[in-house]
């Protein structure tokens, strides 16, 4: 069975459908509720998902020369995947430090990190300065001018 | 008719004071600026600027808020076109053709179309407000849970028609969207669903976070594979803001067609720019002579939804003014701000303070005009921003996306969701699963389940409740037609594709 | 005792007197004051917090800057959790309401009023039960009679969730009259209060139990009829609407909003804020702002407020368990 996009999606759909079905079974029912209840709708969704997943997996497809596009493939360039992973890590990191370090510091760090991802480690000066400029200017505009509440973190102001 | 005109003139007199005009301009500008930030829509914009309104006269305050509202909508469109990130839910549809057009180098034209379509749609809607304010309000009342369910069902089936040729994968996307929308507290029973022990998920997943993740972040991931490719961007072409005569011929009718429908839908509580722009898009696509071009930068694909969402946002102010009941988050904020200023919107508003009521309506006209004249000259400069190197744009976009997300709910948990949805969006693109059905299902799924259950309470769960509701039945029929049509279209496209691959084999 | 020793003792005593004097010195906020509204802008908590901010700033009642920060989520939990983390820091306050009690009683949140220092109750709304103007029920008693005969006769709109004030007060009133509340048909509206009103006006639900400010304009315009309100005496704004007490059902149910401090406050800090809040409650501008929102100023200081919370917990706790609303 070739790894076509349809098949991969189908398998994914089956997995999601089954998981969702089991999760729905764990949903509590309340004493005071409407006649349908909280599980009815999710059950229908799960069944539909499984049904669609089956249709996709069992669909007849021929992979011809012209048809290559239906095959599923990751991007060949490892560097692209690396960049994606770094971005995810940076995003998570931003979330972790924002409340404790405050907006100003976190945003400068995050912006700098992003710049490093796109421009690469060779241009440290550019990366850091853009990070600083961006962080400080957005801070000034939003916090001072517009009184939007941003976390202060460890800074006194 | 005469009294309407004289009231309107009174309104214009009120609105056209120098202070008011100044504030309209400031409001439009600030609104546009905020609207451009991913995730910050009119509601947040107005909320941030409430403190400014403390000292103001109520008419001025309301005028400023309207200006911010319109400005934010235009700002949202700018973001959709430039960076494929809707500023708020009503700008999602603009992404589809707007961004593609910008990618082809016609950012200026896309922006101009958006501005002009919004303007025309907004003006027509304003006229309709003047003539129909009271009547429209009473139509809105006819929509109870049963009718809303039927309407949303129709919108969902309209979404499916967009997944031509990949109906099954489109269905998967749709189902994922609805499943995600079920996460959180179930309103009707108070039970938690699928929260996996994480407290923050009690409120569910904010659809805007999912959208920014799937569109902006995923697009950034895509961009990583082309980071070192230098794009030949004709800077002059981007900045060209003119709409040619042929363009205008193409778009004027769709605009005029989409506006009235969007207007009426906009009066309904809970119907926002996202639904109306979607319905306008899918409807006009079926009228179009070249539906295959849609999704790839067709100009009508920008004009129709833009006109629709301006029309519906103009209309949504009506229930707030005329009945005193807000029909959306934004109008709720406006209502609160007005009440703090001592104005009591509602049926009595038109009688007791016609100066405020008509002043608002007049200011909607003015706001619309100011927006176009102020923003059009800015368009070439905004468009030229695209000429910045990708390597610089990407960090800026990502940071703005995160910031905008934070300002929605002040929750860092949303950052994790952003990353997750970014990955999901990327994977979906690689699998050629269409994203629009998922996104729209996310927005509408919640409402769909809610209204169904609300409608069924009266009859203890029996579907018979729909039998004596003509409006609901009409929408059910439309939904059925929609499904039949999309199955037929899907068959056609698949057959074409097979023929093409066999032909040259 | 020689002169030197006397001088030494005098000096020591003076020092002692001065230092105790310094301890008894009043506490003042030492940095920007942050009032947390645990909800999105435009909602009840947000408007209350902003009203307080406005009064403090315009009346120059405090020396530092006052800002309002929005921390929506979890029915207040996000904002309150944030406040809890500011233990011993008297520069932070948060708006609260009976939701603090109810979330805890219903099992949705581990936070209770005991995790904070209740500071003051400031405003209250009352809750009304209304029908459409053309409905055949002219009085609250008539409506309750109909429900007693057939509890499922009319659908009742409530929001944003079951187990809130509007819901519980309705049940208390209905029960007092002898209605079998387990058979009532509830339709839950999660959005802004406007949805319930629109549904009522459109005839899609039969009854609405909603706070009075949200129904005021409609009642005055003659579109809905409020049959009873949960206050102890008639409201000035609604002279023609009887209270439930008047109609023979002795239920008084305030929909109150107040303000609280983080845990671990010293007596000096509480004393300071008690003084300031009392001034806020007395001020004309606060009264005007609250009344423009159709609310009523209703003040209890921190000691009275704490006692009130204890009493309310004792009443509402068993009720929620009995109604089967408690999540396990």
Tab-separated table of N, CA and C in Angstrom, chain B residues 43-44 47-48 50-51 54-55 137 140-147 185-192 199-200 202-203 267-270 319 323-329 332-333 336-337 339-348 406 408-411 446 450 453-455 457-460 469, chain C residues 39-43 46-48 50-51 53-54 58 69-75 77-78 107-110 152 155-156 160-162 184-205 213-214 216-218 220-221 223 288-289 291-294 325 327:
chain	number	residue	atom	x	y	z
B	43	UNK	N	-13.123	44.300	19.205
B	43	UNK	CA	-13.509	44.286	20.619
B	43	UNK	C	-12.360	44.692	21.520
B	44	UNK	N	-11.208	44.065	21.302
B	44	UNK	CA	-10.060	44.416	22.133
B	44	UNK	C	-9.653	45.864	21.912
B	47	UNK	N	-11.918	48.063	23.769
B	47	UNK	CA	-11.712	47.921	25.212
B	47	UNK	C	-10.470	48.673	25.666
B	48	UNK	N	-9.393	48.556	24.871
B	48	UNK	CA	-8.158	49.237	25.244
B	48	UNK	C	-8.368	50.740	25.270
B	50	UNK	N	-11.184	52.394	25.850
B	50	UNK	CA	-12.273	52.910	26.696
B	50	UNK	C	-11.822	54.042	27.604
B	51	UNK	N	-10.660	53.912	28.279
B	51	UNK	CA	-10.274	55.003	29.187
B	51	UNK	C	-10.211	56.350	28.485
B	54	UNK	N	-13.472	58.489	28.694
B	54	UNK	CA	-14.085	58.934	29.942
B	54	UNK	C	-14.574	60.364	29.924
B	55	UNK	N	-13.768	61.243	29.387
B	55	UNK	CA	-14.195	62.640	29.470
B	55	UNK	C	-15.115	63.056	28.346
B	137	UNK	N	-34.537	45.168	13.222
B	137	UNK	CA	-34.501	44.694	14.600
B	137	UNK	C	-35.578	43.653	14.846
B	140	UNK	N	-34.668	40.272	13.490
B	140	UNK	CA	-33.684	39.588	14.313
B	140	UNK	C	-34.351	38.776	15.409
B	141	UNK	N	-35.451	39.314	15.931
B	141	UNK	CA	-36.119	38.633	17.026
B	141	UNK	C	-36.709	37.298	16.610
B	142	UNK	N	-36.963	37.139	15.307
B	142	UNK	CA	-37.588	35.890	14.883
B	142	UNK	C	-36.625	34.718	14.932
B	143	UNK	N	-35.344	35.008	15.112
B	143	UNK	CA	-34.359	33.935	15.105
B	143	UNK	C	-34.099	33.408	16.492
B	144	UNK	N	-34.715	32.328	16.809
B	144	UNK	CA	-34.448	31.685	18.085
B	144	UNK	C	-33.451	30.565	17.871
B	145	UNK	N	-33.226	29.758	18.894
B	145	UNK	CA	-32.249	28.677	18.765
B	145	UNK	C	-32.503	27.766	17.557
B	146	UNK	N	-33.755	27.437	17.294
B	146	UNK	CA	-34.027	26.514	16.192
B	146	UNK	C	-33.595	27.101	14.866
B	147	UNK	N	-33.948	28.367	14.632
B	147	UNK	CA	-33.574	29.009	13.373
B	147	UNK	C	-32.068	29.163	13.273
B	185	UNK	N	-16.000	23.403	29.058
B	185	UNK	CA	-17.236	23.198	29.830
B	185	UNK	C	-18.411	23.125	28.873
B	186	UNK	N	-19.264	22.152	29.075
B	186	UNK	CA	-20.468	22.063	28.270
B	186	UNK	C	-21.526	22.953	28.910
B	187	UNK	N	-21.932	23.987	28.185
B	187	UNK	CA	-22.833	24.984	28.774
B	187	UNK	C	-24.132	24.418	29.302
B	188	UNK	N	-24.743	23.516	28.530
B	188	UNK	CA	-26.078	23.054	28.907
B	188	UNK	C	-26.079	22.156	30.124
B	189	UNK	N	-24.951	21.512	30.428
B	189	UNK	CA	-24.992	20.590	31.555
B	189	UNK	C	-23.955	20.907	32.612
B	190	UNK	N	-23.024	21.788	32.303
B	190	UNK	CA	-22.013	22.138	33.280
B	190	UNK	C	-20.894	21.127	33.418
B	191	UNK	N	-20.861	20.140	32.539
B	191	UNK	CA	-19.857	19.076	32.642
B	191	UNK	C	-18.601	19.462	31.862
B	192	UNK	N	-17.444	18.986	32.313
B	192	UNK	CA	-16.209	19.258	31.565
B	192	UNK	C	-16.040	18.206	30.492
B	199	UNK	N	-6.651	22.860	33.774
B	199	UNK	CA	-7.676	23.825	34.173
B	199	UNK	C	-8.014	24.839	33.099
B	200	UNK	N	-6.985	25.356	32.430
B	200	UNK	CA	-7.232	26.430	31.477
B	200	UNK	C	-8.140	25.980	30.348
B	202	UNK	N	-10.749	24.541	30.516
B	202	UNK	CA	-12.160	24.612	30.878
B	202	UNK	C	-12.905	25.587	29.980
B	203	UNK	N	-12.226	26.642	29.590
B	203	UNK	CA	-12.900	27.622	28.743
B	203	UNK	C	-12.823	27.248	27.282
B	267	UNK	N	-27.678	41.431	11.672
B	267	UNK	CA	-28.532	41.870	12.770
B	267	UNK	C	-28.753	40.772	13.788
B	268	UNK	N	-28.531	39.528	13.381
B	268	UNK	CA	-28.845	38.421	14.271
B	268	UNK	C	-27.779	38.289	15.347
B	269	UNK	N	-28.207	37.945	16.554
B	269	UNK	CA	-27.201	37.787	17.606
B	269	UNK	C	-26.336	36.574	17.318
B	270	UNK	N	-25.086	36.717	17.533
B	270	UNK	CA	-24.214	35.567	17.362
B	270	UNK	C	-23.718	35.372	15.949
B	319	UNK	N	-29.072	46.125	16.687
B	319	UNK	CA	-29.735	45.603	17.887
B	319	UNK	C	-29.250	46.316	19.142
B	323	UNK	N	-32.521	48.049	20.311
B	323	UNK	CA	-33.169	47.239	21.343
B	323	UNK	C	-32.410	47.318	22.655
B	324	UNK	N	-31.160	47.723	22.564
B	324	UNK	CA	-30.384	47.768	23.791
B	324	UNK	C	-29.767	46.428	24.129
B	325	UNK	N	-29.786	45.533	23.154
B	325	UNK	CA	-29.219	44.213	23.389
B	325	UNK	C	-28.029	44.024	22.461
B	326	UNK	N	-26.872	43.747	23.006
B	326	UNK	CA	-25.702	43.586	22.130
B	326	UNK	C	-25.731	42.243	21.422
B	327	UNK	N	-25.298	42.232	20.167
B	327	UNK	CA	-25.345	40.977	19.418
B	327	UNK	C	-23.977	40.367	19.229
B	328	UNK	N	-22.960	40.987	19.835
B	328	UNK	CA	-21.628	40.408	19.702
B	328	UNK	C	-20.765	40.967	20.812
B	329	UNK	N	-19.597	40.404	20.970
B	329	UNK	CA	-18.688	40.862	22.014
B	329	UNK	C	-18.366	42.331	21.862
B	332	UNK	N	-21.140	44.505	22.817
B	332	UNK	CA	-21.337	44.465	24.266
B	332	UNK	C	-20.411	45.445	24.950
B	333	UNK	N	-19.167	45.498	24.466
B	333	UNK	CA	-18.228	46.456	25.038
B	333	UNK	C	-18.711	47.877	24.799
B	336	UNK	N	-21.522	48.695	27.188
B	336	UNK	CA	-21.041	48.995	28.531
B	336	UNK	C	-20.438	50.380	28.609
B	337	UNK	N	-19.630	50.711	27.613
B	337	UNK	CA	-18.989	52.017	27.627
B	337	UNK	C	-20.022	53.132	27.543
B	339	UNK	N	-23.141	53.012	28.530
B	339	UNK	CA	-23.898	53.141	29.770
B	339	UNK	C	-23.097	53.866	30.823
B	340	UNK	N	-21.787	53.630	30.830
B	340	UNK	CA	-20.958	54.357	31.784
B	340	UNK	C	-20.987	55.845	31.506
B	341	UNK	N	-21.288	56.201	30.252
B	341	UNK	CA	-21.345	57.612	29.904
B	341	UNK	C	-22.731	58.182	30.123
B	342	UNK	N	-23.642	57.341	30.641
B	342	UNK	CA	-24.958	57.865	30.948
B	342	UNK	C	-25.972	57.746	29.834
B	343	UNK	N	-25.618	57.013	28.759
B	343	UNK	CA	-26.599	56.853	27.682
B	343	UNK	C	-27.210	55.469	27.796
B	344	UNK	N	-28.505	55.389	27.613
B	344	UNK	CA	-29.185	54.114	27.760
B	344	UNK	C	-29.686	53.641	26.405
B	345	UNK	N	-28.892	52.839	25.670
B	345	UNK	CA	-29.380	52.386	24.372
B	345	UNK	C	-30.623	51.519	24.540
B	346	UNK	N	-31.448	51.475	23.545
B	346	UNK	CA	-32.655	50.685	23.633
B	346	UNK	C	-33.773	51.367	22.887
B	347	UNK	N	-34.978	50.812	22.981
B	347	UNK	CA	-36.098	51.383	22.226
B	347	UNK	C	-36.303	52.856	22.541
B	348	UNK	N	-35.968	53.256	23.745
B	348	UNK	CA	-36.200	54.650	24.108
B	348	UNK	C	-35.153	55.582	23.534
B	406	UNK	N	-1.523	37.004	23.079
B	406	UNK	CA	-1.488	37.246	24.507
B	406	UNK	C	-2.554	38.242	24.917
B	408	UNK	N	-5.335	38.728	23.824
B	408	UNK	CA	-6.709	38.246	23.778
B	408	UNK	C	-7.144	37.752	25.134
B	409	UNK	N	-6.358	36.875	25.715
B	409	UNK	CA	-6.783	36.250	26.965
B	409	UNK	C	-5.766	36.349	28.079
B	410	UNK	N	-4.686	37.056	27.833
B	410	UNK	CA	-3.659	37.209	28.843
B	410	UNK	C	-3.214	35.856	29.381
B	411	UNK	N	-3.126	34.884	28.518
B	411	UNK	CA	-2.767	33.548	28.988
B	411	UNK	C	-1.584	33.028	28.209
B	446	UNK	N	-19.313	24.948	17.965
B	446	UNK	CA	-19.829	25.274	19.268
B	446	UNK	C	-21.284	25.741	19.179
B	450	UNK	N	-24.788	23.921	20.529
B	450	UNK	CA	-25.531	24.680	21.534
B	450	UNK	C	-26.970	24.929	21.087
B	453	UNK	N	-29.250	21.896	20.989
B	453	UNK	CA	-29.732	21.434	22.281
B	453	UNK	C	-30.708	22.411	22.906
B	454	UNK	N	-30.441	23.721	22.698
B	454	UNK	CA	-31.389	24.708	23.231
B	454	UNK	C	-32.752	24.525	22.591
B	455	UNK	N	-32.740	24.285	21.280
B	455	UNK	CA	-34.023	24.151	20.578
B	455	UNK	C	-34.786	22.930	21.052
B	457	UNK	N	-34.901	21.521	23.986
B	457	UNK	CA	-35.357	21.458	25.370
B	457	UNK	C	-36.871	21.514	25.435
B	458	UNK	N	-37.441	22.363	24.610
B	458	UNK	CA	-38.892	22.574	24.685
B	458	UNK	C	-39.678	21.297	24.421
B	459	UNK	N	-39.146	20.441	23.528
B	459	UNK	CA	-39.910	19.250	23.192
B	459	UNK	C	-39.278	17.996	23.765
B	460	UNK	N	-38.458	18.178	24.807
B	460	UNK	CA	-37.827	17.007	25.437
B	460	UNK	C	-37.046	16.152	24.465
B	469	UNK	N	-41.491	25.782	12.326
B	469	UNK	CA	-40.643	26.966	12.220
B	469	UNK	C	-40.186	27.140	10.775
C	39	UNK	N	-12.160	38.994	34.105
C	39	UNK	CA	-13.051	38.753	32.969
C	39	UNK	C	-12.644	39.675	31.838
C	40	UNK	N	-13.280	39.474	30.715
C	40	UNK	CA	-12.982	40.313	29.564
C	40	UNK	C	-13.552	41.711	29.742
C	41	UNK	N	-13.007	42.662	28.987
C	41	UNK	CA	-13.545	44.021	29.108
C	41	UNK	C	-15.020	44.047	28.727
C	42	UNK	N	-15.761	44.908	29.367
C	42	UNK	CA	-17.182	45.065	29.036
C	42	UNK	C	-18.100	44.300	29.961
C	43	UNK	N	-17.578	43.320	30.685
C	43	UNK	CA	-18.441	42.549	31.570
C	43	UNK	C	-18.608	43.236	32.919
C	46	UNK	N	-15.417	43.855	35.022
C	46	UNK	CA	-14.573	44.850	34.393
C	46	UNK	C	-15.119	46.247	34.649
C	47	UNK	N	-16.438	46.392	34.455
C	47	UNK	CA	-17.037	47.713	34.649
C	47	UNK	C	-16.935	48.147	36.115
C	48	UNK	N	-17.122	47.187	37.028
C	48	UNK	CA	-16.991	47.525	38.449
C	48	UNK	C	-15.563	47.961	38.757
C	50	UNK	N	-13.365	49.190	36.782
C	50	UNK	CA	-13.090	50.495	36.191
C	50	UNK	C	-13.795	51.613	36.934
C	51	UNK	N	-14.982	51.324	37.461
C	51	UNK	CA	-15.678	52.350	38.248
C	51	UNK	C	-14.861	52.682	39.494
C	53	UNK	N	-11.643	52.247	39.842
C	53	UNK	CA	-10.427	52.932	39.409
C	53	UNK	C	-10.694	54.406	39.179
C	54	UNK	N	-11.808	54.654	38.495
C	54	UNK	CA	-12.169	56.023	38.179
C	54	UNK	C	-12.359	56.842	39.445
C	58	UNK	N	-10.074	59.971	40.162
C	58	UNK	CA	-10.674	61.304	40.095
C	58	UNK	C	-10.772	61.941	41.466
C	69	UNK	N	-6.329	45.548	35.249
C	69	UNK	CA	-5.823	44.542	34.322
C	69	UNK	C	-6.857	43.424	34.166
C	70	UNK	N	-7.028	42.997	32.933
C	70	UNK	CA	-8.011	41.955	32.659
C	70	UNK	C	-7.345	40.593	32.641
C	71	UNK	N	-7.895	39.659	33.396
C	71	UNK	CA	-7.365	38.302	33.385
C	71	UNK	C	-8.535	37.320	33.302
C	72	UNK	N	-9.066	37.186	32.101
C	72	UNK	CA	-10.273	36.353	31.986
C	72	UNK	C	-9.940	34.864	32.020
C	73	UNK	N	-10.963	34.082	32.303
C	73	UNK	CA	-10.760	32.644	32.229
C	73	UNK	C	-11.269	31.911	33.452
C	74	UNK	N	-11.812	30.719	33.197
C	74	UNK	CA	-12.219	29.845	34.293
C	74	UNK	C	-13.259	30.424	35.206
C	75	UNK	N	-14.110	31.339	34.696
C	75	UNK	CA	-15.161	31.902	35.547
C	75	UNK	C	-14.581	32.720	36.673
C	77	UNK	N	-11.375	32.180	37.766
C	77	UNK	CA	-10.263	31.453	38.392
C	77	UNK	C	-8.901	32.004	37.994
C	78	UNK	N	-8.756	32.354	36.712
C	78	UNK	CA	-7.445	32.843	36.262
C	78	UNK	C	-7.039	34.094	37.031
C	107	UNK	N	-17.749	22.668	42.657
C	107	UNK	CA	-16.647	21.771	42.358
C	107	UNK	C	-15.845	22.154	41.124
C	108	UNK	N	-16.086	23.360	40.579
C	108	UNK	CA	-15.337	23.753	39.379
C	108	UNK	C	-13.978	24.318	39.724
C	109	UNK	N	-13.816	24.787	40.946
C	109	UNK	CA	-12.545	25.442	41.258
C	109	UNK	C	-12.168	25.168	42.705
C	110	UNK	N	-10.871	24.927	42.948
C	110	UNK	CA	-10.446	24.685	44.325
C	110	UNK	C	-10.334	25.968	45.152
C	152	UNK	N	-43.253	21.779	33.357
C	152	UNK	CA	-42.624	21.836	32.038
C	152	UNK	C	-43.344	22.745	31.076
C	155	UNK	N	-40.408	27.104	28.943
C	155	UNK	CA	-38.954	26.973	29.034
C	155	UNK	C	-38.400	28.208	29.720
C	156	UNK	N	-37.359	28.013	30.517
C	156	UNK	CA	-36.774	29.110	31.283
C	156	UNK	C	-35.363	29.371	30.787
C	160	UNK	N	-24.859	32.753	32.348
C	160	UNK	CA	-24.213	31.933	31.333
C	160	UNK	C	-24.049	30.461	31.677
C	161	UNK	N	-24.426	30.052	32.868
C	161	UNK	CA	-24.281	28.627	33.172
C	161	UNK	C	-25.239	28.246	34.281
C	162	UNK	N	-25.548	26.966	34.368
C	162	UNK	CA	-26.397	26.505	35.452
C	162	UNK	C	-25.658	26.645	36.773
C	184	UNK	N	-38.366	21.266	35.860
C	184	UNK	CA	-38.326	22.508	35.094
C	184	UNK	C	-37.478	22.329	33.839
C	185	UNK	N	-37.827	23.097	32.805
C	185	UNK	CA	-37.067	22.994	31.555
C	185	UNK	C	-36.149	24.199	31.408
C	186	UNK	N	-34.861	23.940	31.501
C	186	UNK	CA	-33.891	25.029	31.443
C	186	UNK	C	-33.229	25.114	30.079
C	187	UNK	N	-33.141	26.322	29.546
C	187	UNK	CA	-32.371	26.534	28.325
C	187	UNK	C	-31.205	27.449	28.689
C	188	UNK	N	-29.991	26.960	28.484
C	188	UNK	CA	-28.812	27.699	28.928
C	188	UNK	C	-28.229	28.533	27.792
C	189	UNK	N	-28.034	29.815	28.047
C	189	UNK	CA	-27.418	30.698	27.063
C	189	UNK	C	-26.051	31.118	27.561
C	190	UNK	N	-25.031	30.746	26.794
C	190	UNK	CA	-23.688	30.984	27.307
C	190	UNK	C	-23.143	32.367	27.046
C	191	UNK	N	-23.727	33.070	26.116
C	191	UNK	CA	-23.112	34.333	25.714
C	191	UNK	C	-23.470	35.482	26.618
C	192	UNK	N	-23.334	36.687	26.119
C	192	UNK	CA	-23.714	37.876	26.872
C	192	UNK	C	-25.211	37.820	27.148
C	193	UNK	N	-25.646	38.460	28.203
C	193	UNK	CA	-27.039	38.397	28.626
C	193	UNK	C	-28.029	38.725	27.536
C	194	UNK	N	-27.597	39.446	26.546
C	194	UNK	CA	-28.496	39.857	25.484
C	194	UNK	C	-29.233	38.720	24.812
C	195	UNK	N	-28.578	37.571	24.691
C	195	UNK	CA	-29.207	36.456	23.985
C	195	UNK	C	-30.511	36.033	24.644
C	196	UNK	N	-30.508	35.985	25.968
C	196	UNK	CA	-31.712	35.523	26.665
C	196	UNK	C	-32.865	36.472	26.395
C	197	UNK	N	-32.569	37.754	26.503
C	197	UNK	CA	-33.617	38.755	26.272
C	197	UNK	C	-34.189	38.642	24.864
C	198	UNK	N	-33.277	38.508	23.899
C	198	UNK	CA	-33.750	38.431	22.517
C	198	UNK	C	-34.616	37.202	22.310
C	199	UNK	N	-34.217	36.100	22.928
C	199	UNK	CA	-35.029	34.893	22.800
C	199	UNK	C	-36.388	35.076	23.444
C	200	UNK	N	-36.405	35.762	24.587
C	200	UNK	CA	-37.686	35.993	25.252
C	200	UNK	C	-38.583	36.855	24.386
C	201	UNK	N	-37.997	37.937	23.849
C	201	UNK	CA	-38.787	38.835	23.015
C	201	UNK	C	-39.308	38.134	21.773
C	202	UNK	N	-38.525	37.216	21.255
C	202	UNK	CA	-38.923	36.519	20.044
C	202	UNK	C	-39.853	35.355	20.327
C	203	UNK	N	-40.149	35.128	21.593
C	203	UNK	CA	-41.062	34.052	21.936
C	203	UNK	C	-40.440	32.668	21.890
C	204	UNK	N	-39.103	32.615	21.884
C	204	UNK	CA	-38.476	31.297	21.797
C	204	UNK	C	-38.329	30.632	23.152
C	205	UNK	N	-38.350	31.449	24.221
C	205	UNK	CA	-38.432	30.871	25.569
C	205	UNK	C	-39.574	31.571	26.274
C	213	UNK	N	-30.687	44.940	35.764
C	213	UNK	CA	-30.149	45.927	34.822
C	213	UNK	C	-30.260	45.487	33.367
C	214	UNK	N	-30.137	44.189	33.127
C	214	UNK	CA	-30.181	43.736	31.746
C	214	UNK	C	-31.582	43.802	31.170
C	216	UNK	N	-33.932	46.148	32.269
C	216	UNK	CA	-34.571	47.422	32.604
C	216	UNK	C	-35.169	48.124	31.400
C	217	UNK	N	-34.341	48.300	30.352
C	217	UNK	CA	-34.843	49.046	29.185
C	217	UNK	C	-36.054	48.365	28.585
C	218	UNK	N	-36.005	47.050	28.508
C	218	UNK	CA	-37.124	46.348	27.876
C	218	UNK	C	-38.400	46.504	28.691
C	220	UNK	N	-39.175	48.964	30.745
C	220	UNK	CA	-39.678	50.334	30.639
C	220	UNK	C	-40.330	50.588	29.295
C	221	UNK	N	-39.839	49.888	28.291
C	221	UNK	CA	-40.411	50.082	26.958
C	221	UNK	C	-41.665	49.246	26.776
C	223	UNK	N	-41.912	45.982	26.672
C	223	UNK	CA	-41.789	44.771	25.859
C	223	UNK	C	-41.777	43.506	26.706
C	288	UNK	N	-22.859	57.573	41.081
C	288	UNK	CA	-23.384	57.922	39.760
C	288	UNK	C	-22.979	56.887	38.709
C	289	UNK	N	-21.709	56.491	38.746
C	289	UNK	CA	-21.244	55.513	37.751
C	289	UNK	C	-22.018	54.211	37.887
C	291	UNK	N	-24.902	53.708	39.254
C	291	UNK	CA	-26.313	53.832	38.885
C	291	UNK	C	-26.493	53.955	37.385
C	292	UNK	N	-25.485	54.515	36.706
C	292	UNK	CA	-25.614	54.577	35.248
C	292	UNK	C	-25.594	53.174	34.656
C	293	UNK	N	-25.041	52.223	35.399
C	293	UNK	CA	-25.059	50.832	34.956
C	293	UNK	C	-26.269	50.114	35.529
C	294	UNK	N	-27.200	50.884	36.103
C	294	UNK	CA	-28.428	50.332	36.681
C	294	UNK	C	-28.186	49.441	37.887
C	325	UNK	N	-26.001	19.583	41.544
C	325	UNK	CA	-25.178	20.375	40.635
C	325	UNK	C	-23.698	20.196	40.895
C	327	UNK	N	-20.115	18.887	40.911
C	327	UNK	CA	-19.329	17.969	40.094
C	327	UNK	C	-18.362	17.226	41.009
